[in-house]
PDB file of C-alpha atoms in Angstrom:
ATOM      1  CA  UNK B   1      -7.902 -52.311  48.519  1.00  0.00           C
ATOM      2  CA  UNK B   2      -8.035 -56.425  48.114  1.00  0.00           C
ATOM      3  CA  UNK B   3     -10.066 -58.508  45.838  1.00  0.00           C
ATOM      4  CA  UNK B   4      -9.973 -62.032  44.749  1.00  0.00           C
ATOM      5  CA  UNK B   5      -7.512 -61.135  41.689  1.00  0.00           C
ATOM      6  CA  UNK B   6      -5.454 -59.100  43.074  1.00  0.00           C
ATOM      7  CA  UNK B   7      -4.611 -55.508  45.359  1.00  0.00           C
ATOM      8  CA  UNK B   8      -5.396 -52.332  44.203  1.00  0.00           C
ATOM      9  CA  UNK B   9      -3.234 -49.600  45.942  1.00  0.00           C
ATOM     10  CA  UNK B  10      -5.273 -46.691  46.483  1.00  0.00           C
ATOM     11  CA  UNK B  11      -3.762 -42.936  46.333  1.00  0.00           C
ATOM     12  CA  UNK B  12      -5.340 -40.849  49.262  1.00  0.00           C
ATOM     13  CA  UNK B  13      -8.328 -39.125  47.069  1.00  0.00           C
ATOM     14  CA  UNK B  14      -9.274 -42.400  46.108  1.00  0.00           C
ATOM     15  CA  UNK B  15      -9.370 -43.682  49.474  1.00  0.00           C
ATOM     16  CA  UNK B  16     -11.378 -40.903  50.665  1.00  0.00           C
ATOM     17  CA  UNK B  17     -13.850 -41.616  47.921  1.00  0.00           C
ATOM     18  CA  UNK B  18     -14.290 -45.014  48.942  1.00  0.00           C
ATOM     19  CA  UNK B  19     -14.566 -44.633  52.567  1.00  0.00           C
ATOM     20  CA  UNK B  20     -17.868 -42.120  51.792  1.00  0.00           C
ATOM     21  CA  UNK B  21     -18.965 -45.176  49.556  1.00  0.00           C
ATOM     22  CA  UNK B  22     -20.611 -46.896  52.673  1.00  0.00           C
ATOM     23  CA  UNK B  23     -24.196 -47.606  51.445  1.00  0.00           C
ATOM     24  CA  UNK B  24     -25.677 -44.076  53.293  1.00  0.00           C
ATOM     25  CA  UNK B  25     -24.108 -41.248  50.856  1.00  0.00           C
ATOM     26  CA  UNK B  26     -25.535 -41.094  47.597  1.00  0.00           C
ATOM     27  CA  UNK B  27     -23.419 -40.024  44.640  1.00  0.00           C
ATOM     28  CA  UNK B  28     -24.365 -36.352  45.195  1.00  0.00           C
ATOM     29  CA  UNK B  29     -23.567 -36.239  48.771  1.00  0.00           C
ATOM     30  CA  UNK B  30     -20.335 -38.018  47.869  1.00  0.00           C
ATOM     31  CA  UNK B  31     -19.079 -34.956  45.484  1.00  0.00           C
ATOM     32  CA  UNK B  32     -20.540 -32.547  48.067  1.00  0.00           C
ATOM     33  CA  UNK B  33     -18.695 -33.839  50.880  1.00  0.00           C
ATOM     34  CA  UNK B  34     -15.196 -34.056  48.723  1.00  0.00           C
ATOM     35  CA  UNK B  35     -15.559 -30.519  47.862  1.00  0.00           C
ATOM     36  CA  UNK B  36     -15.842 -29.093  51.178  1.00  0.00           C
ATOM     37  CA  UNK B  37     -13.078 -31.144  52.269  1.00  0.00           C
ATOM     38  CA  UNK B  38     -11.171 -29.568  49.043  1.00  0.00           C
ATOM     39  CA  UNK B  39     -12.332 -26.164  48.975  1.00  0.00           C
ATOM     40  CA  UNK B  40     -13.623 -26.512  45.771  1.00  0.00           C
ATOM     41  CA  UNK B  41     -16.956 -26.836  44.032  1.00  0.00           C
ATOM     42  CA  UNK B  42     -18.985 -29.983  43.478  1.00  0.00           C
ATOM     43  CA  UNK B  43     -19.131 -29.237  39.422  1.00  0.00           C
ATOM     44  CA  UNK B  44     -15.421 -29.192  39.645  1.00  0.00           C
ATOM     45  CA  UNK B  45     -15.107 -32.678  40.988  1.00  0.00           C
ATOM     46  CA  UNK B  46     -18.315 -34.318  39.516  1.00  0.00           C
ATOM     47  CA  UNK B  47     -17.001 -35.782  36.025  1.00  0.00           C
ATOM     48  CA  UNK B  48     -13.519 -37.195  38.276  1.00  0.00           C
ATOM     49  CA  UNK B  49     -15.774 -38.934  40.941  1.00  0.00           C
ATOM     50  CA  UNK B  50     -18.086 -40.465  38.449  1.00  0.00           C
ATOM     51  CA  UNK B  51     -15.398 -41.484  36.316  1.00  0.00           C
ATOM     52  CA  UNK B  52     -13.390 -43.056  39.308  1.00  0.00           C
ATOM     53  CA  UNK B  53     -16.362 -45.081  40.278  1.00  0.00           C
ATOM     54  CA  UNK B  54     -17.291 -46.271  36.626  1.00  0.00           C
ATOM     55  CA  UNK B  55     -13.721 -47.599  36.456  1.00  0.00           C
ATOM     56  CA  UNK B  56     -14.310 -49.364  39.844  1.00  0.00           C
ATOM     57  CA  UNK B  57     -17.597 -50.594  38.661  1.00  0.00           C
ATOM     58  CA  UNK B  58     -16.226 -51.898  35.221  1.00  0.00           C
ATOM     59  CA  UNK B  59     -13.553 -54.277  37.002  1.00  0.00           C
ATOM     60  CA  UNK B  60     -16.502 -55.147  39.481  1.00  0.00           C
ATOM     61  CA  UNK B  61     -14.827 -53.788  42.752  1.00  0.00           C
ATOM     62  CA  UNK B  62     -17.979 -51.698  43.423  1.00  0.00           C
ATOM     63  CA  UNK B  63     -21.522 -51.997  42.527  1.00  0.00           C
ATOM     64  CA  UNK B  64     -24.095 -49.529  42.528  1.00  0.00           C
ATOM     65  CA  UNK B  65     -27.341 -49.655  43.922  1.00  0.00           C
ATOM     66  CA  UNK B  66     -30.562 -47.435  43.738  1.00  0.00           C
ATOM     67  CA  UNK B  67     -33.071 -46.214  46.575  1.00  0.00           C
TER      68      UNK B  67
END
């Protein structure tokens, strides 16, 4: 991921999360989709996905919007 101050190299999980951040998926939908892809429960992923997205937000690499 390129941004004005540099480059952020994503691992495959990070790339999957960002691909779903398309403005059409809610946070819940992202977690449910990732759970399906990885044969696990949304509850087991929710905190990690939340942490990942909040970290990107804190570094101004992602915006949250409400619908």
